[in-house]
Short mmCIF file of C-alpha atoms and ligand atoms in Angstrom, two decimals:
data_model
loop_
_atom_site.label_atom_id
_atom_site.label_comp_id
_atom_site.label_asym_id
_atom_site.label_seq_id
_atom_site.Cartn_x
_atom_site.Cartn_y
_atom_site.Cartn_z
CA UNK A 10 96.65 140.19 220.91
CA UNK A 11 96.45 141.38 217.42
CA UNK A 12 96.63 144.49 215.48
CA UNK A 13 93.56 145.56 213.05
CA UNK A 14 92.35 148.75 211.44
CA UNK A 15 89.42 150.46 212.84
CA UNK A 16 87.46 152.92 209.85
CA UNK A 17 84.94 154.90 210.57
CA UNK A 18 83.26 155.17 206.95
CA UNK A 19 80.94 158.16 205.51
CA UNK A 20 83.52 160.99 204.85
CA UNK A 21 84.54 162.69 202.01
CA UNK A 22 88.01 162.59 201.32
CA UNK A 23 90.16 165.72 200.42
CA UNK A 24 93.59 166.99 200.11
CA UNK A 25 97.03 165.41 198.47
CA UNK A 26 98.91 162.93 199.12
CA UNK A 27 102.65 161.63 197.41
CA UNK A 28 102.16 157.81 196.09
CA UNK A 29 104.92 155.82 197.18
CA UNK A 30 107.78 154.55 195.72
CA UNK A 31 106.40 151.23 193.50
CA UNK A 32 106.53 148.13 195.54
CA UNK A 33 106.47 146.05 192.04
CA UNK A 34 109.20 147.87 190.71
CA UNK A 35 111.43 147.79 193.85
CA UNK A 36 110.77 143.53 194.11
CA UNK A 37 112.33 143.19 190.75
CA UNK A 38 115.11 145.72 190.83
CA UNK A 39 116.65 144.14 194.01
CA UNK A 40 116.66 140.97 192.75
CA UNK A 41 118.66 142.58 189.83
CA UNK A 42 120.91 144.15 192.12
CA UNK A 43 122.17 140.13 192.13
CA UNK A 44 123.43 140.53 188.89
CA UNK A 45 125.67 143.93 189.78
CA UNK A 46 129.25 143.60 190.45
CA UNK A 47 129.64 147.30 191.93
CA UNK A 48 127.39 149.27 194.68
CA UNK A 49 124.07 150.32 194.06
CA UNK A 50 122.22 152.83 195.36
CA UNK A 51 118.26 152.60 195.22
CA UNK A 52 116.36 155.69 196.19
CA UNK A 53 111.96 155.86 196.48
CA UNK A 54 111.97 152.75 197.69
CA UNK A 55 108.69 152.05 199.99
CA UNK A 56 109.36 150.49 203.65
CA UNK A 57 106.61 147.55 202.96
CA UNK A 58 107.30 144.26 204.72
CA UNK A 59 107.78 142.56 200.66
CA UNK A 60 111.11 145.29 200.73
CA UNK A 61 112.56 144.30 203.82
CA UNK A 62 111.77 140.30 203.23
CA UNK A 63 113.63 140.87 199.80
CA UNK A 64 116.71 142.80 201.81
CA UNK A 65 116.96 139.84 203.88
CA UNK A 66 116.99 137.55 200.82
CA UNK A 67 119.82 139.77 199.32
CA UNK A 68 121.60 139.12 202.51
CA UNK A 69 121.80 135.46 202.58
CA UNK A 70 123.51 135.53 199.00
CA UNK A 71 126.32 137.52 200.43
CA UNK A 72 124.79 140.88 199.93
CA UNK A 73 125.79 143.96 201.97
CA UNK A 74 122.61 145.60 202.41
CA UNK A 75 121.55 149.07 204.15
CA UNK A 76 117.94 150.67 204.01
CA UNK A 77 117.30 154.25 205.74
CA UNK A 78 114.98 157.17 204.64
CA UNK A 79 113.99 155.09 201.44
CA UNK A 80 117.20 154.44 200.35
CA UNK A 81 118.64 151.25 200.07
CA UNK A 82 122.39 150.41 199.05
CA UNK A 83 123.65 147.20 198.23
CA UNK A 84 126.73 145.64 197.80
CA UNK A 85 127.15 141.66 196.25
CA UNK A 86 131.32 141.66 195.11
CA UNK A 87 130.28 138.28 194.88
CA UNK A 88 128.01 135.51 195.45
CA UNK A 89 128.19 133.69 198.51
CA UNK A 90 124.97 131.28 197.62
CA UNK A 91 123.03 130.05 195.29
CA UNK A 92 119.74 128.96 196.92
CA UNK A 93 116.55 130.33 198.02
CA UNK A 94 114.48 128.37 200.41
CA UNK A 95 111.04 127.08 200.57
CA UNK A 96 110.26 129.40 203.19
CA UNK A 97 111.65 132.44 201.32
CA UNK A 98 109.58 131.89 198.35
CA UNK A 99 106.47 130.83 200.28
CA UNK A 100 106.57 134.35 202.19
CA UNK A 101 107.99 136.37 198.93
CA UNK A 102 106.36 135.24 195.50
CA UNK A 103 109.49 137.17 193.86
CA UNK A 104 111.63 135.46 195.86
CA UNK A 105 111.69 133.14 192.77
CA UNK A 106 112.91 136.02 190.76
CA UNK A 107 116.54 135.38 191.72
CA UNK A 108 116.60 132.30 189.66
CA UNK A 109 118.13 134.44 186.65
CA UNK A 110 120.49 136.67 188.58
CA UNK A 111 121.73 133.74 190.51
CA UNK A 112 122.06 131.51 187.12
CA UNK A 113 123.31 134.05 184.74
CA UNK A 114 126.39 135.73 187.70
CA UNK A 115 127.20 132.45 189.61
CA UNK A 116 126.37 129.50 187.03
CA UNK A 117 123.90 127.60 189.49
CA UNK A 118 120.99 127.85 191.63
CA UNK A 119 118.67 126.28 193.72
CA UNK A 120 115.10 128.11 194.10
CA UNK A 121 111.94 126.56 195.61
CA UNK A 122 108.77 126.82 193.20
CA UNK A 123 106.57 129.45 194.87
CA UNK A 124 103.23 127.33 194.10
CA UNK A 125 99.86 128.57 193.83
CA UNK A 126 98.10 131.43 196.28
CA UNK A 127 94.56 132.62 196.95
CA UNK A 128 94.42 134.62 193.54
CA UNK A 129 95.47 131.56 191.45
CA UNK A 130 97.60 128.66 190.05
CA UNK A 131 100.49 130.84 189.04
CA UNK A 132 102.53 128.40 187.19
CA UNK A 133 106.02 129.22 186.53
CA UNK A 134 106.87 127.23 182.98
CA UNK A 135 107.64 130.32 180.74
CA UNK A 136 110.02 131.47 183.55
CA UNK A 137 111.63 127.90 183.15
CA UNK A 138 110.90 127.44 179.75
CA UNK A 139 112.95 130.53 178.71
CA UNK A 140 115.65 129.95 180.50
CA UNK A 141 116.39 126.41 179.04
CA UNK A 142 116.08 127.83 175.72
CA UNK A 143 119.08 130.09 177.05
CA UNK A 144 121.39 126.90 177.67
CA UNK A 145 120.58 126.17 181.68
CA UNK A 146 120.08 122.98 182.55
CA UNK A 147 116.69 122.74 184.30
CA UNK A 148 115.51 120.04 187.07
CA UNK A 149 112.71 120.44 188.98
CA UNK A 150 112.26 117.88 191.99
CA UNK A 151 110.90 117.91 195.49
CA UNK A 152 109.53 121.57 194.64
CA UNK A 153 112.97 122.94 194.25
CA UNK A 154 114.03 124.14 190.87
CA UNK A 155 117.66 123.02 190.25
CA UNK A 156 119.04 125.14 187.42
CA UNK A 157 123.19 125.21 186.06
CA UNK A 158 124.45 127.05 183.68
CA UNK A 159 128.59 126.11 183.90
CA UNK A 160 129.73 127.97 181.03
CA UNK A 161 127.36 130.62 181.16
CA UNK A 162 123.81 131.33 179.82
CA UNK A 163 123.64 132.16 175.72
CA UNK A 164 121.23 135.07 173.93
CA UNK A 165 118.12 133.03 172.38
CA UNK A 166 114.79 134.18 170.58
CA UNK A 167 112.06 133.74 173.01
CA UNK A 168 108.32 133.53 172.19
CA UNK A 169 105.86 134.13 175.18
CA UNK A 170 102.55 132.77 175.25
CA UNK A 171 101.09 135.22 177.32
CA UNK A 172 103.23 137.94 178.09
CA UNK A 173 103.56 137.39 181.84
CA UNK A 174 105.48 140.14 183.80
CA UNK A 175 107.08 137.83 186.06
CA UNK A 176 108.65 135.59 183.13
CA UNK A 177 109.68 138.85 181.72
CA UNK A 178 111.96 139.87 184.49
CA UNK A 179 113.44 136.69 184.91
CA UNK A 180 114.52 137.24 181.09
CA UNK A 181 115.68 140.84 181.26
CA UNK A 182 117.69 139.46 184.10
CA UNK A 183 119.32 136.48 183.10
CA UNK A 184 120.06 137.92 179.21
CA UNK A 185 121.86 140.96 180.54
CA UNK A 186 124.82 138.65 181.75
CA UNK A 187 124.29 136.03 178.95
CA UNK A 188 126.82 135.20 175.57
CA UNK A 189 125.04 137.41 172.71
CA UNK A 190 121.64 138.84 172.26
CA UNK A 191 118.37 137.84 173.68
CA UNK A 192 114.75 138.76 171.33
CA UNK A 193 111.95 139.02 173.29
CA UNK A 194 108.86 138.42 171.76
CA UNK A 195 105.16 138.65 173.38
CA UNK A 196 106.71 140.35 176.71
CA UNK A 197 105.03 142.04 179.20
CA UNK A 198 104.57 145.88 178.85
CA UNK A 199 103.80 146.87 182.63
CA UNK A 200 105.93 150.07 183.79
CA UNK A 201 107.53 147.92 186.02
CA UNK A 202 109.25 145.75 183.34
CA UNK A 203 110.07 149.28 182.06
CA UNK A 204 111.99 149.99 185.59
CA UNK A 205 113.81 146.94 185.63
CA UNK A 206 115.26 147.39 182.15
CA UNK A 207 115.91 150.71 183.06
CA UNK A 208 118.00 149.68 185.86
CA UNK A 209 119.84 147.00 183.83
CA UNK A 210 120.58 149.61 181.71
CA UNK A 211 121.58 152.38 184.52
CA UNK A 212 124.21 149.58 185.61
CA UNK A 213 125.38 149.30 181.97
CA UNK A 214 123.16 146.71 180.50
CA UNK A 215 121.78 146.91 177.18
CA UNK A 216 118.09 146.78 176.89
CA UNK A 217 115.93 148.11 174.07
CA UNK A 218 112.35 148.04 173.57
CA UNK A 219 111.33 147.64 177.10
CA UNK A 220 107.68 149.01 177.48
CA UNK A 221 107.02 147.08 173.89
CA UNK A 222 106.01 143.33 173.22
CA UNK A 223 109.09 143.12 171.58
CA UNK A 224 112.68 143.22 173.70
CA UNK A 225 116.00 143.12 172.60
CA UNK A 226 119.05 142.09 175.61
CA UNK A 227 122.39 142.39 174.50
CA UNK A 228 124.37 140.56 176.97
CA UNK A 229 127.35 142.18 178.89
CA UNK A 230 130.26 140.50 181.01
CA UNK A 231 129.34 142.20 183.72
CA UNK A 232 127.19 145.17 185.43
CA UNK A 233 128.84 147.45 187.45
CA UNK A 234 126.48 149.30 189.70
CA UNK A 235 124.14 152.42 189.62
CA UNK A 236 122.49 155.23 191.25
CA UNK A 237 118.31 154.46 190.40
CA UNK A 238 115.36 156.33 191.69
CA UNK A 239 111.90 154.33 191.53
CA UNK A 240 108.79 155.07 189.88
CA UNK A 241 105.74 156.20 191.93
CA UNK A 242 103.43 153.24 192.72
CA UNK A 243 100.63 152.97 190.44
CA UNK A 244 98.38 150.53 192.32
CA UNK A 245 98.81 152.19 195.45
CA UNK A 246 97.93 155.70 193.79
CA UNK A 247 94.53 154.21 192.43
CA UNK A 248 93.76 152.45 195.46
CA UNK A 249 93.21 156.32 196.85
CA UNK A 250 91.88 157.54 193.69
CA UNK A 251 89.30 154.40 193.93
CA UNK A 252 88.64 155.43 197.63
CA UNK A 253 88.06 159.20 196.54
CA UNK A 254 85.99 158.06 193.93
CA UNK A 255 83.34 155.57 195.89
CA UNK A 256 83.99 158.15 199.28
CA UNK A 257 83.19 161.01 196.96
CA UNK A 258 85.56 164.49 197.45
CA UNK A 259 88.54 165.64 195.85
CA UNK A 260 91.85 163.96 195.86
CA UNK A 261 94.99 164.34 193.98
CA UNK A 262 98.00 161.72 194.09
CA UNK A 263 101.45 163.31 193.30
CA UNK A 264 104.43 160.94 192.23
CA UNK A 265 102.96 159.01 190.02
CA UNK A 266 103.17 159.15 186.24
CA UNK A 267 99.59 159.61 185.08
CA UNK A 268 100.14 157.17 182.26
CA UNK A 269 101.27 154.13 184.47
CA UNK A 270 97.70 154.43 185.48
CA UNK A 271 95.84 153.74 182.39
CA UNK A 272 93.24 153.04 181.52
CA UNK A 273 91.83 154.09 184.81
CA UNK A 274 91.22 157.72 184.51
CA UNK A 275 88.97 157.07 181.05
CA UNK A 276 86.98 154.75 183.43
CA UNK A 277 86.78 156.90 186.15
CA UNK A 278 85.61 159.62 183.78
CA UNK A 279 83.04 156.82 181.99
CA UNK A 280 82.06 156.50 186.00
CA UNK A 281 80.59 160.53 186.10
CA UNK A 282 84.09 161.79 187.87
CA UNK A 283 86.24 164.84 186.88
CA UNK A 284 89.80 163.86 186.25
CA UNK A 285 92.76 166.22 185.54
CA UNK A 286 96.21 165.15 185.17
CA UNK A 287 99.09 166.57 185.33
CA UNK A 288 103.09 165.51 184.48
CA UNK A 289 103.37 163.54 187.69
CA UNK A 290 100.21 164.04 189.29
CA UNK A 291 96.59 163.25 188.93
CA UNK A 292 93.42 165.00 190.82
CA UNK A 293 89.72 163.37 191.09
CA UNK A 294 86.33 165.10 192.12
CA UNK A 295 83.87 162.36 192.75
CA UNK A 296 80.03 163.05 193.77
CA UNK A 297 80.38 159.39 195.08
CA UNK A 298 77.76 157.29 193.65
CA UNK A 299 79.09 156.10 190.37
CA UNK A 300 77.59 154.99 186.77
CA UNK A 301 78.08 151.62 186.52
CA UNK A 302 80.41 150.20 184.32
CA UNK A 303 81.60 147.10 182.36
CA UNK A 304 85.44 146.37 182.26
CA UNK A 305 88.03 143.60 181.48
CA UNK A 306 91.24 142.83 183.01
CA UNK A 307 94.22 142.28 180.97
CA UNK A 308 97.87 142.84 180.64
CA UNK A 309 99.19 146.64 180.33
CA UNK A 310 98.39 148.70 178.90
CA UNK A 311 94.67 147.02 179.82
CA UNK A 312 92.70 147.41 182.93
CA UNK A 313 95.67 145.83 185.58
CA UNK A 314 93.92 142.96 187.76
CA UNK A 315 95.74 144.59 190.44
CA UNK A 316 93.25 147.43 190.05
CA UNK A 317 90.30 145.07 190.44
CA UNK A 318 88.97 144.19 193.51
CA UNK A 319 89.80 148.27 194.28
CA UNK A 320 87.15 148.92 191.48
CA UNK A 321 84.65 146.95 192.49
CA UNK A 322 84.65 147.85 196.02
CA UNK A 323 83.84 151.48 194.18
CA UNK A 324 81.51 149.47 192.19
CA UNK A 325 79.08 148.01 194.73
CA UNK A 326 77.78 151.61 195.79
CA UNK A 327 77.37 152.50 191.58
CA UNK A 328 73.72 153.47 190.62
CA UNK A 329 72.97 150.31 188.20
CA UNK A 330 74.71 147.19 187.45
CA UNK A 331 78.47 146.59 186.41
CA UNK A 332 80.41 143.86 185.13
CA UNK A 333 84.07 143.17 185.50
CA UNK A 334 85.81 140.36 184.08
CA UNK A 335 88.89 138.59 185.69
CA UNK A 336 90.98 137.35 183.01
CA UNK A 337 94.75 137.21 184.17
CA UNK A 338 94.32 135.39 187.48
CA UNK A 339 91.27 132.46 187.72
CA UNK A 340 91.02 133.24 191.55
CA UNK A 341 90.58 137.07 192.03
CA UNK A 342 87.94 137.08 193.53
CA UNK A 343 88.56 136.17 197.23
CA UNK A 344 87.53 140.24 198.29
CA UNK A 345 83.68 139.43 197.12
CA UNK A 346 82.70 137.12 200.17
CA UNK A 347 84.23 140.03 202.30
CA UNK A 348 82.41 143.01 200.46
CA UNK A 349 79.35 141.16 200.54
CA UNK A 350 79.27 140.95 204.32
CA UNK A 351 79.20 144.77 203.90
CA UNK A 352 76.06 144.92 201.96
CA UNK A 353 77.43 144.47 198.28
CA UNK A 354 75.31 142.18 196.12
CA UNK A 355 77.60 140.54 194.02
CA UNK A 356 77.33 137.75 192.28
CA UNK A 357 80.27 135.66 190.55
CA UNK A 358 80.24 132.99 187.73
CA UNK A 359 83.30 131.72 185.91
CA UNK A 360 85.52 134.57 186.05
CA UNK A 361 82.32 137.25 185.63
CA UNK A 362 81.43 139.02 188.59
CA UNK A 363 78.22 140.69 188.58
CA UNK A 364 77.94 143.87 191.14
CA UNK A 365 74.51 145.30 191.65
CA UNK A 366 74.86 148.57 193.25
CA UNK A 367 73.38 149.17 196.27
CA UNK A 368 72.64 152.66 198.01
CA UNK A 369 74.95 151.94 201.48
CA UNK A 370 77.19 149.38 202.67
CA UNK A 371 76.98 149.05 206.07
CA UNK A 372 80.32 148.80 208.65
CA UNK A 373 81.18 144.94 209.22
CA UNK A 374 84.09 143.00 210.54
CA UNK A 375 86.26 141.66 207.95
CA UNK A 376 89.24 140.04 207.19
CA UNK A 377 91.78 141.01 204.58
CA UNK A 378 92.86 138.03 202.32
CA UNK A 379 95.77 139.40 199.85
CA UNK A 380 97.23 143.09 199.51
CA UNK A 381 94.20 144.54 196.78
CA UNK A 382 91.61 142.54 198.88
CA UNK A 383 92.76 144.29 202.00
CA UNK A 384 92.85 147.29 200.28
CA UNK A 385 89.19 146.70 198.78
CA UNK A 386 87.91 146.44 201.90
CA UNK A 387 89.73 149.49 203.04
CA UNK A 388 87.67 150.97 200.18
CA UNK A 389 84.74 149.94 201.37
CA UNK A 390 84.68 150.59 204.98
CA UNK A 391 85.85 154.43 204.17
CA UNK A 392 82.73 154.42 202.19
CA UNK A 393 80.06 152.32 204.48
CA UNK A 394 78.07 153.54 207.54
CA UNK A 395 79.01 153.34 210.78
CA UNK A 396 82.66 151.58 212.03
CA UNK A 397 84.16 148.67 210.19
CA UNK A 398 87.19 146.38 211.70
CA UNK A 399 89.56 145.01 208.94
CA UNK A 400 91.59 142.35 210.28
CA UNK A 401 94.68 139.90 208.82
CA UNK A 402 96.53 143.71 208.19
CA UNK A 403 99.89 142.03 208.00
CA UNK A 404 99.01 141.48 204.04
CA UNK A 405 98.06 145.40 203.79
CA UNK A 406 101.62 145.60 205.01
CA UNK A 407 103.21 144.23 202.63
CA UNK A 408 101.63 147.02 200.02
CA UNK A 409 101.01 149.92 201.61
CA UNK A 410 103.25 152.35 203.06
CA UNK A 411 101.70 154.58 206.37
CA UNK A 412 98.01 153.55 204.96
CA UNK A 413 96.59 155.09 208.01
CA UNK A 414 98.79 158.42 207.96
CA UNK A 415 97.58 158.74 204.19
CA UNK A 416 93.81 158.17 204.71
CA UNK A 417 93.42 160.38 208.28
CA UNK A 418 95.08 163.44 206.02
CA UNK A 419 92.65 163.08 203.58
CA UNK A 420 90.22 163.74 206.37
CA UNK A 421 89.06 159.35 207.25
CA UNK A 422 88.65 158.44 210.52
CA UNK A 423 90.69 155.43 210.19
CA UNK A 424 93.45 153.80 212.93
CA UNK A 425 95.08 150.96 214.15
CA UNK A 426 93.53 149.14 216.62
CA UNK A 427 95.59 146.25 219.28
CA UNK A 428 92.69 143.26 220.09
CA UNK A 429 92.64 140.28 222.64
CA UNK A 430 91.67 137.29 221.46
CA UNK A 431 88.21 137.16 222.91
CA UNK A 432 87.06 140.49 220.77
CA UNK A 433 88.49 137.95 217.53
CA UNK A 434 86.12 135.06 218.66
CA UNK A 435 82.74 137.67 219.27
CA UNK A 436 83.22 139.37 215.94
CA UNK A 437 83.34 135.88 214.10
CA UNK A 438 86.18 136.21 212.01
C1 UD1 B 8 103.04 140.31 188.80
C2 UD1 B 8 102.71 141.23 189.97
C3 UD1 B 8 101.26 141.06 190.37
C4 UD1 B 8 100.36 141.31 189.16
C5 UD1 B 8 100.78 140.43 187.99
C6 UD1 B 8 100.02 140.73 186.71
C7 UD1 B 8 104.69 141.54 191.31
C8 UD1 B 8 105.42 141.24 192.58
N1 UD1 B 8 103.54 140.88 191.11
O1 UD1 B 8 102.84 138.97 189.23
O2 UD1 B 8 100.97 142.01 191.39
O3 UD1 B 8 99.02 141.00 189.52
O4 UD1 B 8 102.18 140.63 187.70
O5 UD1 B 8 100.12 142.06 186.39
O6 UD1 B 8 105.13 142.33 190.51
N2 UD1 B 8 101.68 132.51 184.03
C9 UD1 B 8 101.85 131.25 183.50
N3 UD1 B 8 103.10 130.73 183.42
C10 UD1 B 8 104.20 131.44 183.83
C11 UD1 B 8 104.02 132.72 184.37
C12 UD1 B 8 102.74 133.24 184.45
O7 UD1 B 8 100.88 130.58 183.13
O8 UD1 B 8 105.32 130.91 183.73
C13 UD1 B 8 100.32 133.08 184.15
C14 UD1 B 8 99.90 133.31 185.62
O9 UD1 B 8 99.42 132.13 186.21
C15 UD1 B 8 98.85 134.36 185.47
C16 UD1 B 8 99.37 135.21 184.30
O10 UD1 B 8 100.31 134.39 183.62
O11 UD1 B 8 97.62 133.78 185.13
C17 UD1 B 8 100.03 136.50 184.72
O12 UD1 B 8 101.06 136.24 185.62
P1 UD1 B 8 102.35 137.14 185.74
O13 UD1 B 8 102.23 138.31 184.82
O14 UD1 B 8 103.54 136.27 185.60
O15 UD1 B 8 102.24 137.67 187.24
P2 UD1 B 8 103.39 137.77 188.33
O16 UD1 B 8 104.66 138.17 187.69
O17 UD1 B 8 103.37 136.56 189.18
#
């Protein structure tokens, strides 16, 4: 037996609903709480499978953890150990994150490389690359990183390729705690990266220029610990826009800061829908077939690849012919397979897909392959005709907070459905 999610697709969507606290924000900011020597108290913070997996990471370093009504506390006096296992990483890609916090508090750890997934290589050499410009000695064998630091990391000036959000927090972290001052150049910009400094800085850090390409840490001896509230999830709150908009209706997301969200409103306005934002909310009337469009992934403040496969689920319903572009992850495109057993006609070449839009999709079983992917399909079901089954929910878990209790007030017909094993074999998935 199985769980899937059962959508009945065709319905406008209409109402309000409060965006969660953001999942990529919370990831980064626990493993931070590593580097804190005093309690901290974490409010907003979504109940998604990646939180709890990262609670239970915190706890096998010696962490005293507690998470209730979206609050967490956590308490790490001290480290208790220094590695992070194989099967940690391989279920939590941030996992990897505590590589910093445990180098730059406890002088040592042991992490296993996280590898590639369905969206992509996903190397990790800036990550190690930065910190052995901060003094840590860096071995990498049998898949486990082994990184020391005895007397402590050092500030350095670090140049980033690409300015890789991941790499960044591992910097923010392991600077805050180092010997003098860390530059920062060719960072990431995402709000996220923004969070994380924030909370550095809540715990007594010293952080400035987070949100540019250019970062300055000034290392402390230690970080005491801080009261933090999260941002509003920005992926999450344009996965419902994005369903609003190929659904058609009138939706507004509140808890989310409008400009986290760019560029999307300018190309859901480009798409023929009404936008108006407001301080911490955003509202869009959609007729439901869009224009077509033509858009590019790339770092923030660019179109976010997270934001892709939830566009062109919109996308394969547009009157004409769009292009998007995948340019931060070479495998993004595991959703089209899935949409096109809907109906989509999309074709993909290099890292160009090409979506012709077509007047319906129609309801199909599918199966979910990463969180955006699911949450493309959820997309696309809301939108088809007649009942679609999406199946392999467990990754929709890890991003989305009550998914069902969102969509059904907005007026889907969308629920959780338990399976035997023989439906699973008749439906071909
Ligand atoms: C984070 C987000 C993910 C988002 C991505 C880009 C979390 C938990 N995950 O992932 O949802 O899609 O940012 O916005 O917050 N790269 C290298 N070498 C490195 C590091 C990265 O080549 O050392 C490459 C990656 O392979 C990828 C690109 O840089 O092609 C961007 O990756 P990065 O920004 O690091 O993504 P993540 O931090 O893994």
């Amino acid at each position: 037996m199985f769980d899937f999610i059962e959508i009945s697709g065709g319905r406008e969507l209409s109402g309000e609903i409060l965006a969660s606290g953001a999942k990529n924000a919370a990831l980064p900011v626990l493993c931070a709480t590593l580097l804190c020597s005093e309690p901290v108290k974490i409010t907003n913070v979504p109940n998604l499978e990646d939180v709890n997996l990262c609670l239970r990471l915190l706890d096998t370093f010696g962490a005293e953890t507690g998470f209730n009504n979206g609050i967490v506390e956590v308490s790490v006096p001290s480290l208790k150990a220094a590695e992070a296992s194989y099967s940690l990483v391989k279920a939590l890609r941030a996992s990897f994150w505590v590589l910093a916090p445990l180098l730059s508090r406890g002088g040592a750890a042991r992490v296993a490389l996280p590898g590639g997934d369905i969206i992509g290589a996903r190397p990790v050499d800036m990550h190690l690359e930065a910190l052995g410009k901060m003094g840590a000695e860096i071995k990498v064998k049998n898949g486990v990183v082994f990184a020391t630091a005895a007397s402590g990391l050092k500030g350095a000036e670090i140049n980033f390729r690409f300015p890789s959000v991941g790499a960044t927090h591992q910097v923010l972290m392991a600077a805050s705690l180092a010997r003098g001052t860390t530059l920062l150049k060719g960072a990431a910009r995402e709000p996220e990266v923004v969070a994380l400094a924030d909370f550095i800085n809540a715990a007594g850090g010293d952080i400035e220029g987070a949100g540019s390409d250019t970062i300055v840490i000034r290392g402390k001896e230690e970080l005491a610990g801080a009261n933090f509230s999260l941002i509003g999830d920005r992926i999450e709150a344009a996965t419902y826009l994005l369903a609003a908009a190929a659904s058609g209706g009138c939706v507004t997301v509140a808890g989310v800061n409008p400009l986290h969200l760019r560029p999307l409103p300018d190309i859901l306005l480009q798409a023929g829908c009404d936008i108006a934002v407001g301080r911490d909310k955003i509202t869009i009337s959609s007729q439901r077939r869009l224009k077509p469009l033509k858009v590019t992934t790339a770092p923030y403040p660019g179109f976010a690849t997270d934001m892709q496969a939830l566009l062109m689920a919109a996308l394969t319903i547009a009157d004409g012919v769009s292009v998007i572009e995948e340019t931060v992850f070479e495998g993004r495109f595991g959703h089209v397979a899935e949409l096109c057993r809907m109906g989509a006609n999309i074709s993909v070449r290099d890292q160009v897909a090409t979506i012709t839009g077509v007047e319906c999709l129609s309801a199909a079983p599918v199966e979910a392959l990463d969180i955006r992917a699911g949450a493309a399909l959820v997309i696309a079901a809301l939108a088809a005709e007649g009942t679609s089954r999406i199946y392999e929910i467990q990754h929709l878990r890890r991003g989305y907070e009550r998914l069902e209790e969102k969509f059904s007030s907005l007026g889907a017909l969308i629920g959780k459905r338990l399976s035997d094993p023989e439906d699973y074999l008749l439906t071909g998935c």
